[in-house]
Amino acid sequence: MAEAVLKGQVRTRVGKGVAKQLRQQRLIPAVVYGGSSGPMAVTVNPVEMLKLLGTGAGENVLITLSLEGDTERSRTVILKELQRDPVRWEPLHADFFEISMKRRIRVQVPLRIVGEAVGVKLRAGILEQHLREVTVECLPGAIPSHIQVDVSHLDLGHAIHVRELTVGEDIRVLDDPARPVVAVMVQRVAAEETAAATEEKAAEPEVVAGKKEAKEGKEGKQEGGKGKTA
């Protein structure tokens, strides 16, 4: 499990105005939850934070948060939520959760698909991924960066379920064991639907032509009848 140090500062001022000022200084407001003294408002550098999150463990990286103005000086935290600008995708606010290395926690771990399924390679099937992450419970030091799912043995109609995932002995997956993770399905050919649609479109002008001919025939009879009367 990756672990890194992030420097920050304890802040006493809060509010939208303060947050705007911090962002102008290329900093962002953040809150640390889970501590014995309650939530703590802090300030961190978003660039440094993103570098730490890119070390290979994603958002589950363990961070030693070193804070100026904090009597404890440093706390072990994990990122709980990161708010971003919807347009520029820049970090706006971060929530951290303080953890104990001796207490089990629950986190979401991404699933990484490896290999090429035999049902796809040799039988033209389609690999469908139903889950992209699972919830696990373990000690912070045992959090995996990802869980690998080898699909190379999967044939048509076969699937890998949550209960079949390979994880460490001290890691417990909390998702439904019977839930499918990936499956190889037969391709659904829409030829019949396409043919039906083509026939339907082709039939439309025939119906119109029939109505037109019927109308002309009716008018012809009427004209013929008028001629006889004359």
PDB file of C-alpha atoms in Angstrom:
ATOM      1  CA  MET A   1       0.000   0.000   0.000  1.00  0.00           C
ATOM      2  CA  ALA A   2       1.420   3.362  -1.044  1.00  0.00           C
ATOM      3  CA  GLU A   3       1.995   6.001   1.591  1.00  0.00           C
ATOM      4  CA  ALA A   4       3.157   9.598   1.202  1.00  0.00           C
ATOM      5  CA  VAL A   5       3.473  12.879   3.054  1.00  0.00           C
ATOM      6  CA  LEU A   6       1.310  15.922   2.353  1.00  0.00           C
ATOM      7  CA  LYS A   7       1.950  19.251   4.031  1.00  0.00           C
ATOM      8  CA  GLY A   8      -0.880  21.570   5.040  1.00  0.00           C
ATOM      9  CA  GLN A   9      -2.046  24.154   7.516  1.00  0.00           C
ATOM     10  CA  VAL A  10      -4.802  24.311  10.094  1.00  0.00           C
ATOM     11  CA  ARG A  11      -7.220  27.136   9.264  1.00  0.00           C
ATOM     12  CA  THR A  12      -9.592  29.005  11.537  1.00  0.00           C
ATOM     13  CA  ARG A  13     -11.470  30.939   8.875  1.00  0.00           C
ATOM     14  CA  VAL A  14     -14.162  29.269   6.801  1.00  0.00           C
ATOM     15  CA  GLY A  15     -16.705  30.312   4.197  1.00  0.00           C
ATOM     16  CA  LYS A  16     -16.985  30.876   0.439  1.00  0.00           C
ATOM     17  CA  GLY A  17     -14.949  34.059   0.570  1.00  0.00           C
ATOM     18  CA  VAL A  18     -12.070  32.329   2.321  1.00  0.00           C
ATOM     19  CA  ALA A  19     -12.240  29.419  -0.115  1.00  0.00           C
ATOM     20  CA  LYS A  20     -12.034  31.822  -3.061  1.00  0.00           C
ATOM     21  CA  GLN A  21      -8.993  33.537  -1.563  1.00  0.00           C
ATOM     22  CA  LEU A  22      -7.279  30.198  -1.016  1.00  0.00           C
ATOM     23  CA  ARG A  23      -7.842  29.138  -4.612  1.00  0.00           C
ATOM     24  CA  GLN A  24      -6.361  32.410  -5.814  1.00  0.00           C
ATOM     25  CA  GLN A  25      -3.261  31.420  -3.829  1.00  0.00           C
ATOM     26  CA  ARG A  26      -3.328  28.012  -5.579  1.00  0.00           C
ATOM     27  CA  LEU A  27      -4.481  26.266  -2.415  1.00  0.00           C
ATOM     28  CA  ILE A  28      -7.777  24.545  -1.593  1.00  0.00           C
ATOM     29  CA  PRO A  29      -9.805  24.192   1.611  1.00  0.00           C
ATOM     30  CA  ALA A  30     -10.143  20.741   3.142  1.00  0.00           C
ATOM     31  CA  VAL A  31     -11.640  19.060   6.201  1.00  0.00           C
ATOM     32  CA  VAL A  32     -10.232  16.167   8.215  1.00  0.00           C
ATOM     33  CA  TYR A  33     -12.931  13.922   9.719  1.00  0.00           C
ATOM     34  CA  GLY A  34     -12.657  11.029  12.159  1.00  0.00           C
ATOM     35  CA  GLY A  35     -10.376  12.630  14.724  1.00  0.00           C
ATOM     36  CA  SER A  36     -11.027  12.519  18.460  1.00  0.00           C
ATOM     37  CA  SER A  37     -11.468  16.303  18.564  1.00  0.00           C
ATOM     38  CA  GLY A  38     -13.997  16.389  15.714  1.00  0.00           C
ATOM     39  CA  PRO A  39     -13.710  17.761  12.157  1.00  0.00           C
ATOM     40  CA  MET A  40     -10.671  19.960  11.504  1.00  0.00           C
ATOM     41  CA  ALA A  41     -10.534  22.640   8.792  1.00  0.00           C
ATOM     42  CA  VAL A  42      -7.230  22.652   6.928  1.00  0.00           C
ATOM     43  CA  THR A  43      -5.571  23.973   3.780  1.00  0.00           C
ATOM     44  CA  VAL A  44      -3.601  21.846   1.302  1.00  0.00           C
ATOM     45  CA  ASN A  45      -1.809  22.253  -2.003  1.00  0.00           C
ATOM     46  CA  PRO A  46      -3.956  20.547  -4.709  1.00  0.00           C
ATOM     47  CA  VAL A  47      -1.016  19.955  -7.043  1.00  0.00           C
ATOM     48  CA  GLU A  48       0.929  18.075  -4.380  1.00  0.00           C
ATOM     49  CA  MET A  49      -2.168  16.146  -3.379  1.00  0.00           C
ATOM     50  CA  LEU A  50      -2.836  14.992  -6.947  1.00  0.00           C
ATOM     51  CA  LYS A  51       0.768  13.852  -7.272  1.00  0.00           C
ATOM     52  CA  LEU A  52       0.302  11.633  -4.226  1.00  0.00           C
ATOM     53  CA  LEU A  53      -2.938  10.203  -5.575  1.00  0.00           C
ATOM     54  CA  GLY A  54      -1.142   9.312  -8.786  1.00  0.00           C
ATOM     55  CA  THR A  55       1.388   7.033  -7.081  1.00  0.00           C
ATOM     56  CA  GLY A  56      -0.483   3.904  -8.183  1.00  0.00           C
ATOM     57  CA  ALA A  57      -2.981   3.404  -5.371  1.00  0.00           C
ATOM     58  CA  GLY A  58      -5.583   5.844  -6.640  1.00  0.00           C
ATOM     59  CA  GLU A  59      -7.627   7.598  -3.995  1.00  0.00           C
ATOM     60  CA  ASN A  60      -6.899   4.856  -1.446  1.00  0.00           C
ATOM     61  CA  VAL A  61      -3.332   6.032  -0.913  1.00  0.00           C
ATOM     62  CA  LEU A  62      -2.438   6.480   2.746  1.00  0.00           C
ATOM     63  CA  ILE A  63      -1.396  10.069   3.403  1.00  0.00           C
ATOM     64  CA  THR A  64       0.618  11.324   6.329  1.00  0.00           C
ATOM     65  CA  LEU A  65      -0.877  14.779   6.690  1.00  0.00           C
ATOM     66  CA  SER A  66       1.683  17.091   8.292  1.00  0.00           C
ATOM     67  CA  LEU A  67      -0.101  20.223   9.521  1.00  0.00           C
ATOM     68  CA  GLU A  68       1.308  23.506  10.709  1.00  0.00           C
ATOM     69  CA  GLY A  69      -0.661  24.673  13.736  1.00  0.00           C
ATOM     70  CA  ASP A  70      -1.664  21.127  14.757  1.00  0.00           C
ATOM     71  CA  THR A  71      -0.434  19.959  18.169  1.00  0.00           C
ATOM     72  CA  GLU A  72      -0.211  16.386  16.872  1.00  0.00           C
ATOM     73  CA  ARG A  73       1.865  17.603  13.913  1.00  0.00           C
ATOM     74  CA  SER A  74       0.855  14.693  11.655  1.00  0.00           C
ATOM     75  CA  ARG A  75      -2.104  12.415  11.086  1.00  0.00           C
ATOM     76  CA  THR A  76      -2.628   9.386   8.860  1.00  0.00           C
ATOM     77  CA  VAL A  77      -5.563  10.063   6.554  1.00  0.00           C
ATOM     78  CA  ILE A  78      -7.210   8.728   3.433  1.00  0.00           C
ATOM     79  CA  LEU A  79      -9.071  10.785   0.846  1.00  0.00           C
ATOM     80  CA  LYS A  80     -12.821  10.543   1.423  1.00  0.00           C
ATOM     81  CA  GLU A  81     -14.126  12.892  -1.279  1.00  0.00           C
ATOM     82  CA  LEU A  82     -12.664  15.290  -3.813  1.00  0.00           C
ATOM     83  CA  GLN A  83     -14.811  18.034  -5.323  1.00  0.00           C
ATOM     84  CA  ARG A  84     -13.749  19.295  -8.758  1.00  0.00           C
ATOM     85  CA  ASP A  85     -14.698  22.125 -11.058  1.00  0.00           C
ATOM     86  CA  PRO A  86     -17.189  20.639 -13.571  1.00  0.00           C
ATOM     87  CA  VAL A  87     -15.571  22.454 -16.507  1.00  0.00           C
ATOM     88  CA  ARG A  88     -11.850  22.740 -15.762  1.00  0.00           C
ATOM     89  CA  TRP A  89     -11.792  19.614 -13.544  1.00  0.00           C
ATOM     90  CA  GLU A  90      -9.550  21.366 -11.045  1.00  0.00           C
ATOM     91  CA  PRO A  91      -9.793  20.389  -7.336  1.00  0.00           C
ATOM     92  CA  LEU A  92     -12.021  22.711  -5.328  1.00  0.00           C
ATOM     93  CA  HIS A  93     -12.335  21.003  -1.939  1.00  0.00           C
ATOM     94  CA  ALA A  94     -11.108  17.826  -0.276  1.00  0.00           C
ATOM     95  CA  ASP A  95     -12.430  15.717   2.585  1.00  0.00           C
ATOM     96  CA  PHE A  96     -10.001  13.452   4.428  1.00  0.00           C
ATOM     97  CA  PHE A  97     -10.737  10.742   6.970  1.00  0.00           C
ATOM     98  CA  GLU A  98      -8.311  10.108   9.802  1.00  0.00           C
ATOM     99  CA  ILE A  99      -7.565   6.432  10.310  1.00  0.00           C
ATOM    100  CA  SER A 100      -5.769   4.151  12.734  1.00  0.00           C
ATOM    101  CA  MET A 101      -3.352   1.624  11.269  1.00  0.00           C
ATOM    102  CA  LYS A 102      -4.673  -0.897  13.805  1.00  0.00           C
ATOM    103  CA  ARG A 103      -8.371  -0.518  12.950  1.00  0.00           C
ATOM    104  CA  ARG A 104     -10.055  -2.099   9.931  1.00  0.00           C
ATOM    105  CA  ILE A 105     -11.744   0.241   7.468  1.00  0.00           C
ATOM    106  CA  ARG A 106     -14.003  -0.097   4.435  1.00  0.00           C
ATOM    107  CA  VAL A 107     -12.933   1.258   1.048  1.00  0.00           C
ATOM    108  CA  GLN A 108     -13.771   0.804  -2.633  1.00  0.00           C
ATOM    109  CA  VAL A 109     -11.109  -0.969  -4.646  1.00  0.00           C
ATOM    110  CA  PRO A 110     -11.084  -0.944  -8.476  1.00  0.00           C
ATOM    111  CA  LEU A 111     -11.092  -4.171 -10.494  1.00  0.00           C
ATOM    112  CA  ARG A 112      -8.502  -4.612 -13.238  1.00  0.00           C
ATOM    113  CA  ILE A 113      -9.311  -7.005 -16.096  1.00  0.00           C
ATOM    114  CA  VAL A 114      -6.337  -8.919 -17.536  1.00  0.00           C
ATOM    115  CA  GLY A 115      -6.073 -11.481 -20.320  1.00  0.00           C
ATOM    116  CA  GLU A 116      -8.257 -12.166 -23.352  1.00  0.00           C
ATOM    117  CA  ALA A 117     -11.205 -14.479 -22.852  1.00  0.00           C
ATOM    118  CA  VAL A 118     -11.152 -17.622 -25.004  1.00  0.00           C
ATOM    119  CA  GLY A 119     -14.839 -17.070 -25.749  1.00  0.00           C
ATOM    120  CA  VAL A 120     -13.974 -13.689 -27.240  1.00  0.00           C
ATOM    121  CA  LYS A 121     -10.781 -14.717 -29.018  1.00  0.00           C
ATOM    122  CA  LEU A 122     -11.990 -17.956 -30.597  1.00  0.00           C
ATOM    123  CA  ARG A 123     -15.793 -17.767 -30.547  1.00  0.00           C
ATOM    124  CA  ALA A 124     -16.479 -14.087 -31.297  1.00  0.00           C
ATOM    125  CA  GLY A 125     -18.196 -13.512 -27.970  1.00  0.00           C
ATOM    126  CA  ILE A 126     -18.484 -10.213 -26.098  1.00  0.00           C
ATOM    127  CA  LEU A 127     -16.918  -9.561 -22.703  1.00  0.00           C
ATOM    128  CA  GLU A 128     -19.344  -7.726 -20.430  1.00  0.00           C
ATOM    129  CA  GLN A 129     -18.025  -6.155 -17.219  1.00  0.00           C
ATOM    130  CA  HIS A 130     -20.737  -5.798 -14.584  1.00  0.00           C
ATOM    131  CA  LEU A 131     -18.578  -4.473 -11.725  1.00  0.00           C
ATOM    132  CA  ARG A 132     -15.709  -2.011 -11.874  1.00  0.00           C
ATOM    133  CA  GLU A 133     -15.007  -1.833  -8.142  1.00  0.00           C
ATOM    134  CA  VAL A 134     -15.871  -3.685  -4.955  1.00  0.00           C
ATOM    135  CA  THR A 135     -16.067  -2.721  -1.299  1.00  0.00           C
ATOM    136  CA  VAL A 136     -13.504  -4.383   0.944  1.00  0.00           C
ATOM    137  CA  GLU A 137     -12.776  -4.352   4.663  1.00  0.00           C
ATOM    138  CA  CYS A 138      -9.214  -4.624   5.929  1.00  0.00           C
ATOM    139  CA  LEU A 139      -6.465  -2.877   7.852  1.00  0.00           C
ATOM    140  CA  PRO A 140      -5.243   0.324   6.172  1.00  0.00           C
ATOM    141  CA  GLY A 141      -1.840  -1.186   5.467  1.00  0.00           C
ATOM    142  CA  ALA A 142      -3.426  -4.053   3.536  1.00  0.00           C
ATOM    143  CA  ILE A 143      -5.562  -1.989   1.141  1.00  0.00           C
ATOM    144  CA  PRO A 144      -4.757  -3.172  -2.409  1.00  0.00           C
ATOM    145  CA  SER A 145      -4.358  -0.640  -5.205  1.00  0.00           C
ATOM    146  CA  HIS A 146      -6.590  -2.895  -7.325  1.00  0.00           C
ATOM    147  CA  ILE A 147      -7.926  -6.444  -7.573  1.00  0.00           C
ATOM    148  CA  GLN A 148      -6.825  -8.355 -10.664  1.00  0.00           C
ATOM    149  CA  VAL A 149      -9.411 -10.393 -12.584  1.00  0.00           C
ATOM    150  CA  ASP A 150      -7.973 -12.890 -15.084  1.00  0.00           C
ATOM    151  CA  VAL A 151     -10.569 -13.610 -17.788  1.00  0.00           C
ATOM    152  CA  SER A 152      -8.396 -15.677 -20.159  1.00  0.00           C
ATOM    153  CA  HIS A 153     -10.185 -18.940 -19.282  1.00  0.00           C
ATOM    154  CA  LEU A 154     -13.726 -17.648 -19.818  1.00  0.00           C
ATOM    155  CA  ASP A 155     -15.723 -19.318 -22.594  1.00  0.00           C
ATOM    156  CA  LEU A 156     -19.154 -18.414 -24.005  1.00  0.00           C
ATOM    157  CA  GLY A 157     -21.783 -18.265 -21.290  1.00  0.00           C
ATOM    158  CA  HIS A 158     -19.225 -18.360 -18.478  1.00  0.00           C
ATOM    159  CA  ALA A 159     -18.772 -15.705 -15.781  1.00  0.00           C
ATOM    160  CA  ILE A 160     -16.606 -14.765 -12.829  1.00  0.00           C
ATOM    161  CA  HIS A 161     -18.475 -13.909  -9.637  1.00  0.00           C
ATOM    162  CA  VAL A 162     -17.512 -11.882  -6.584  1.00  0.00           C
ATOM    163  CA  ARG A 163     -16.904 -15.058  -4.585  1.00  0.00           C
ATOM    164  CA  GLU A 164     -14.224 -16.068  -7.102  1.00  0.00           C
ATOM    165  CA  LEU A 165     -12.111 -12.929  -6.722  1.00  0.00           C
ATOM    166  CA  THR A 166      -8.595 -13.517  -5.445  1.00  0.00           C
ATOM    167  CA  VAL A 167      -7.743 -11.260  -2.500  1.00  0.00           C
ATOM    168  CA  GLY A 168      -5.391 -11.387   0.475  1.00  0.00           C
ATOM    169  CA  GLU A 169      -6.229 -13.473   3.537  1.00  0.00           C
ATOM    170  CA  ASP A 170      -6.815 -10.372   5.668  1.00  0.00           C
ATOM    171  CA  ILE A 171      -9.117  -8.751   3.113  1.00  0.00           C
ATOM    172  CA  ARG A 172     -12.873  -9.340   3.139  1.00  0.00           C
ATOM    173  CA  VAL A 173     -14.998  -8.444   0.107  1.00  0.00           C
ATOM    174  CA  LEU A 174     -18.388  -7.110   1.219  1.00  0.00           C
ATOM    175  CA  ASP A 175     -20.286  -7.261  -2.081  1.00  0.00           C
ATOM    176  CA  ASP A 176     -22.832 -10.016  -2.784  1.00  0.00           C
ATOM    177  CA  PRO A 177     -20.781 -13.205  -3.432  1.00  0.00           C
ATOM    178  CA  ALA A 178     -23.191 -14.312  -6.172  1.00  0.00           C
ATOM    179  CA  ARG A 179     -22.951 -11.068  -8.111  1.00  0.00           C
ATOM    180  CA  PRO A 180     -21.236 -11.462 -11.517  1.00  0.00           C
ATOM    181  CA  VAL A 181     -18.111  -9.409 -12.171  1.00  0.00           C
ATOM    182  CA  VAL A 182     -17.537 -10.257 -15.845  1.00  0.00           C
ATOM    183  CA  ALA A 183     -19.177 -12.606 -18.324  1.00  0.00           C
ATOM    184  CA  VAL A 184     -18.707 -13.689 -21.944  1.00  0.00           C
ATOM    185  CA  MET A 185     -21.929 -13.413 -23.914  1.00  0.00           C
ATOM    186  CA  VAL A 186     -22.965 -14.410 -27.439  1.00  0.00           C
ATOM    187  CA  GLN A 187     -23.183 -11.469 -29.810  1.00  0.00           C
ATOM    188  CA  ARG A 188     -26.720 -10.440 -30.531  1.00  0.00           C
ATOM    189  CA  VAL A 189     -27.176 -10.020 -34.265  1.00  0.00           C
ATOM    190  CA  ALA A 190     -29.904  -7.570 -35.184  1.00  0.00           C
ATOM    191  CA  ALA A 191     -30.336  -8.955 -38.709  1.00  0.00           C
ATOM    192  CA  GLU A 192     -33.965  -9.950 -38.151  1.00  0.00           C
ATOM    193  CA  GLU A 193     -34.864  -6.526 -36.828  1.00  0.00           C
ATOM    194  CA  THR A 194     -33.080  -4.859 -39.738  1.00  0.00           C
ATOM    195  CA  ALA A 195     -34.856  -7.081 -42.248  1.00  0.00           C
ATOM    196  CA  ALA A 196     -38.222  -6.396 -40.635  1.00  0.00           C
ATOM    197  CA  ALA A 197     -37.597  -2.663 -40.729  1.00  0.00           C
ATOM    198  CA  THR A 198     -36.563  -2.879 -44.399  1.00  0.00           C
ATOM    199  CA  GLU A 199     -39.692  -4.817 -45.309  1.00  0.00           C
ATOM    200  CA  GLU A 200     -41.863  -2.346 -43.458  1.00  0.00           C
ATOM    201  CA  LYS A 201     -40.311   0.597 -45.291  1.00  0.00           C
ATOM    202  CA  ALA A 202     -40.579  -1.202 -48.634  1.00  0.00           C
ATOM    203  CA  ALA A 203     -44.259  -1.964 -48.005  1.00  0.00           C
ATOM    204  CA  GLU A 204     -45.231   1.678 -47.431  1.00  0.00           C
ATOM    205  CA  PRO A 205     -45.046   2.884 -51.082  1.00  0.00           C
ATOM    206  CA  GLU A 206     -46.921  -0.223 -52.252  1.00  0.00           C
ATOM    207  CA  VAL A 207     -49.833   0.654 -49.983  1.00  0.00           C
ATOM    208  CA  VAL A 208     -49.857   4.227 -51.250  1.00  0.00           C
ATOM    209  CA  ALA A 209     -49.707   3.069 -54.851  1.00  0.00           C
ATOM    210  CA  GLY A 210     -52.572   0.671 -54.223  1.00  0.00           C
ATOM    211  CA  LYS A 211     -54.715   3.435 -52.791  1.00  0.00           C
ATOM    212  CA  LYS A 212     -53.865   5.681 -55.701  1.00  0.00           C
ATOM    213  CA  GLU A 213     -54.730   2.991 -58.258  1.00  0.00           C
ATOM    214  CA  ALA A 214     -57.945   2.236 -56.418  1.00  0.00           C
ATOM    215  CA  LYS A 215     -58.867   5.921 -56.484  1.00  0.00           C
ATOM    216  CA  GLU A 216     -58.072   6.204 -60.180  1.00  0.00           C
ATOM    217  CA  GLY A 217     -60.091   3.086 -60.865  1.00  0.00           C
ATOM    218  CA  LYS A 218     -63.028   4.490 -58.945  1.00  0.00           C
ATOM    219  CA  GLU A 219     -62.821   7.779 -60.808  1.00  0.00           C
ATOM    220  CA  GLY A 220     -62.619   5.893 -64.098  1.00  0.00           C
ATOM    221  CA  LYS A 221     -65.789   4.018 -63.307  1.00  0.00           C
ATOM    222  CA  GLN A 222     -67.507   7.247 -62.370  1.00  0.00           C
ATOM    223  CA  GLU A 223     -66.412   8.867 -65.650  1.00  0.00           C
ATOM    224  CA  GLY A 224     -67.503   5.797 -67.552  1.00  0.00           C
ATOM    225  CA  GLY A 225     -70.866   5.905 -65.844  1.00  0.00           C
ATOM    226  CA  LYS A 226     -71.287   9.557 -66.713  1.00  0.00           C
ATOM    227  CA  GLY A 227     -70.497   8.774 -70.345  1.00  0.00           C
ATOM    228  CA  LYS A 228     -73.237   6.194 -70.479  1.00  0.00           C
ATOM    229  CA  THR A 229     -75.730   8.610 -68.996  1.00  0.00           C
ATOM    230  CA  ALA A 230     -74.781  11.228 -71.579  1.00  0.00           C
TER     231      ALA A 230
END
